[in-house]
């Protein structure tokens, strides 16, 4: 009999293309996780449609409906625990999570961000990269701490920034890498190959190291 699969709770606010990448990975028989529930803080998020199509329970928790951030996060934690969630994956979820929420899932909350952190944290990372004139951009999957995009880095992928790029074209190029990187990082995290050790990650198998820094498309491998 195969080992139990890790139960993921995926938090979304928008289109949910990263949710889709996780759903697609989880549809593979040998993937070590399954999406147990999806929670959106935005009722109109297209991500909810993707969850319904994949027959995954989806819940809307509008942060605006709660009297405080603490109340919202308490309800969020309860919803996730009710669904038996063990790991929380932020996939375009545009809210910061506080220490109390994170303490409920210690070392088990992951986020994907569209920059090579620690550069360009926060909103509009791709726009920040273009404004700064960097030649290489990318994405990062990291463990979440109470800071803004400051948690221990699990994996990164790079893409070139082309002279003719605008925010939309750069975002689309980064997104393609996000869809490969997130399922990879989740697999490594839930199987214990990468763990959070304070501000850094501990990598269990040296063979894993190459997977954690995907090289830019076109670069020799
Ligand atoms: C993705 O690019 C993700 O990295 C970013 O939002 C987009 C969501 O797309 N997240 C952040 O900027 C978090 N700070 P999606 O809804 O199609 O997955």
PDB file of N, CA, C and O and ligand atoms in Angstrom, residues 14-19 91-94 111-114 122 126 149 175 178-179, ligand 1:
ATOM      1  N   UNK A  14      -6.911  34.984  -6.456  1.00  0.00           N
ATOM      2  CA  UNK A  14      -7.079  35.441  -7.837  1.00  0.00           C
ATOM      3  C   UNK A  14      -7.288  34.322  -8.832  1.00  0.00           C
ATOM      4  O   UNK A  14      -8.068  33.388  -8.601  1.00  0.00           O
ATOM      5  N   UNK A  15      -6.540  34.378  -9.910  1.00  0.00           N
ATOM      6  CA  UNK A  15      -6.727  33.469 -11.044  1.00  0.00           C
ATOM      7  C   UNK A  15      -6.510  31.989 -10.683  1.00  0.00           C
ATOM      8  O   UNK A  15      -7.176  31.106 -11.208  1.00  0.00           O
ATOM      9  N   UNK A  16      -5.545  31.732  -9.812  1.00  0.00           N
ATOM     10  CA  UNK A  16      -5.342  30.359  -9.348  1.00  0.00           C
ATOM     11  C   UNK A  16      -4.584  29.463 -10.312  1.00  0.00           C
ATOM     12  O   UNK A  16      -4.713  28.235 -10.250  1.00  0.00           O
ATOM     13  N   UNK A  17      -3.738  30.052 -11.152  1.00  0.00           N
ATOM     14  CA  UNK A  17      -2.975  29.184 -12.058  1.00  0.00           C
ATOM     15  C   UNK A  17      -1.964  28.334 -11.276  1.00  0.00           C
ATOM     16  O   UNK A  17      -1.680  27.195 -11.671  1.00  0.00           O
ATOM     17  N   UNK A  18      -1.468  28.849 -10.167  1.00  0.00           N
ATOM     18  CA  UNK A  18      -0.590  28.015  -9.335  1.00  0.00           C
ATOM     19  C   UNK A  18      -1.372  26.928  -8.611  1.00  0.00           C
ATOM     20  O   UNK A  18      -0.865  25.820  -8.428  1.00  0.00           O
ATOM     21  N   UNK A  19      -2.586  27.242  -8.203  1.00  0.00           N
ATOM     22  CA  UNK A  19      -3.466  26.201  -7.664  1.00  0.00           C
ATOM     23  C   UNK A  19      -3.630  25.098  -8.703  1.00  0.00           C
ATOM     24  O   UNK A  19      -3.541  23.902  -8.394  1.00  0.00           O
ATOM     25  N   UNK A  91      -1.041  30.488  -2.729  1.00  0.00           N
ATOM     26  CA  UNK A  91      -0.898  30.499  -4.188  1.00  0.00           C
ATOM     27  C   UNK A  91      -1.589  31.749  -4.729  1.00  0.00           C
ATOM     28  O   UNK A  91      -2.770  31.716  -5.072  1.00  0.00           O
ATOM     29  N   UNK A  92      -0.842  32.854  -4.712  1.00  0.00           N
ATOM     30  CA  UNK A  92      -1.449  34.121  -5.113  1.00  0.00           C
ATOM     31  C   UNK A  92      -2.411  34.627  -4.051  1.00  0.00           C
ATOM     32  O   UNK A  92      -3.394  35.297  -4.356  1.00  0.00           O
ATOM     33  N   UNK A  93      -2.127  34.306  -2.797  1.00  0.00           N
ATOM     34  CA  UNK A  93      -2.956  34.753  -1.666  1.00  0.00           C
ATOM     35  C   UNK A  93      -2.374  36.068  -1.163  1.00  0.00           C
ATOM     36  O   UNK A  93      -1.239  36.104  -0.700  1.00  0.00           O
ATOM     37  N   UNK A  94      -3.147  37.130  -1.321  1.00  0.00           N
ATOM     38  CA  UNK A  94      -2.594  38.466  -1.119  1.00  0.00           C
ATOM     39  C   UNK A  94      -2.861  39.019   0.285  1.00  0.00           C
ATOM     40  O   UNK A  94      -3.289  40.159   0.440  1.00  0.00           O
ATOM     41  N   UNK A 111       4.893  29.629   0.444  1.00  0.00           N
ATOM     42  CA  UNK A 111       4.382  30.691  -0.441  1.00  0.00           C
ATOM     43  C   UNK A 111       5.199  30.689  -1.725  1.00  0.00           C
ATOM     44  O   UNK A 111       6.378  30.336  -1.721  1.00  0.00           O
ATOM     45  N   UNK A 112       4.557  31.127  -2.805  1.00  0.00           N
ATOM     46  CA  UNK A 112       5.301  31.371  -4.042  1.00  0.00           C
ATOM     47  C   UNK A 112       5.242  32.857  -4.348  1.00  0.00           C
ATOM     48  O   UNK A 112       4.191  33.492  -4.218  1.00  0.00           O
ATOM     49  N   UNK A 113       6.398  33.399  -4.738  1.00  0.00           N
ATOM     50  CA  UNK A 113       6.496  34.840  -4.978  1.00  0.00           C
ATOM     51  C   UNK A 113       7.207  35.061  -6.320  1.00  0.00           C
ATOM     52  O   UNK A 113       8.213  34.405  -6.603  1.00  0.00           O
ATOM     53  N   UNK A 114       6.704  36.023  -7.137  1.00  0.00           N
ATOM     54  CA  UNK A 114       7.263  36.182  -8.489  1.00  0.00           C
ATOM     55  C   UNK A 114       8.507  37.068  -8.557  1.00  0.00           C
ATOM     56  O   UNK A 114       8.568  38.003  -9.356  1.00  0.00           O
ATOM     57  N   UNK A 122       7.003  41.943  -1.660  1.00  0.00           N
ATOM     58  CA  UNK A 122       5.785  42.759  -1.639  1.00  0.00           C
ATOM     59  C   UNK A 122       5.054  42.756  -2.966  1.00  0.00           C
ATOM     60  O   UNK A 122       5.220  41.862  -3.793  1.00  0.00           O
ATOM     61  N   UNK A 126       7.133  42.020 -10.331  1.00  0.00           N
ATOM     62  CA  UNK A 126       7.613  42.061 -11.717  1.00  0.00           C
ATOM     63  C   UNK A 126       7.830  43.511 -12.160  1.00  0.00           C
ATOM     64  O   UNK A 126       8.813  43.816 -12.834  1.00  0.00           O
ATOM     65  N   UNK A 149       7.413  38.097   2.764  1.00  0.00           N
ATOM     66  CA  UNK A 149       8.280  37.370   1.821  1.00  0.00           C
ATOM     67  C   UNK A 149       9.702  37.178   2.361  1.00  0.00           C
ATOM     68  O   UNK A 149      10.671  37.217   1.606  1.00  0.00           O
ATOM     69  N   UNK A 175       5.515  33.146 -14.640  1.00  0.00           N
ATOM     70  CA  UNK A 175       4.426  32.244 -14.236  1.00  0.00           C
ATOM     71  C   UNK A 175       4.666  30.821 -14.755  1.00  0.00           C
ATOM     72  O   UNK A 175       4.396  29.839 -14.058  1.00  0.00           O
ATOM     73  N   UNK A 178       6.854  29.314 -12.370  1.00  0.00           N
ATOM     74  CA  UNK A 178       6.161  29.087 -11.090  1.00  0.00           C
ATOM     75  C   UNK A 178       5.425  27.749 -11.110  1.00  0.00           C
ATOM     76  O   UNK A 178       5.423  27.005 -10.131  1.00  0.00           O
ATOM     77  N   UNK A 179       4.804  27.472 -12.260  1.00  0.00           N
ATOM     78  CA  UNK A 179       3.974  26.263 -12.344  1.00  0.00           C
ATOM     79  C   UNK A 179       4.804  24.983 -12.259  1.00  0.00           C
ATOM     80  O   UNK A 179       4.275  23.921 -11.927  1.00  0.00           O
TER      81      UNK A 179
HETATM   82  C1  LIG B   1       1.653  34.620  -9.000  1.00  0.00           C
HETATM   83  O1  LIG B   1       2.551  35.257  -9.880  1.00  0.00           O
HETATM   84  C2  LIG B   1       2.228  34.570  -7.601  1.00  0.00           C
HETATM   85  O2  LIG B   1       3.603  34.353  -7.563  1.00  0.00           O
HETATM   86  C3  LIG B   1       1.898  35.954  -7.118  1.00  0.00           C
HETATM   87  O3  LIG B   1       0.603  36.200  -7.579  1.00  0.00           O
HETATM   88  C4  LIG B   1       0.394  35.463  -8.803  1.00  0.00           C
HETATM   89  C5  LIG B   1      -0.830  34.622  -8.617  1.00  0.00           C
HETATM   90  O4  LIG B   1      -1.159  33.992  -9.805  1.00  0.00           O
HETATM   91  N1  LIG B   1       1.988  36.041  -5.700  1.00  0.00           N
HETATM   92  C6  LIG B   1       2.399  37.132  -5.056  1.00  0.00           C
HETATM   93  O5  LIG B   1       2.722  38.155  -5.634  1.00  0.00           O
HETATM   94  C7  LIG B   1       2.451  36.991  -3.559  1.00  0.00           C
HETATM   95  N2  LIG B   1       3.194  38.059  -2.977  1.00  0.00           N
HETATM   96  P1  LIG B   1      -2.181  32.776  -9.797  1.00  0.00           P
HETATM   97  O6  LIG B   1      -3.400  33.230  -9.008  1.00  0.00           O
HETATM   98  O7  LIG B   1      -2.500  32.574 -11.266  1.00  0.00           O
HETATM   99  O8  LIG B   1      -1.511  31.599  -9.168  1.00  0.00           O
END
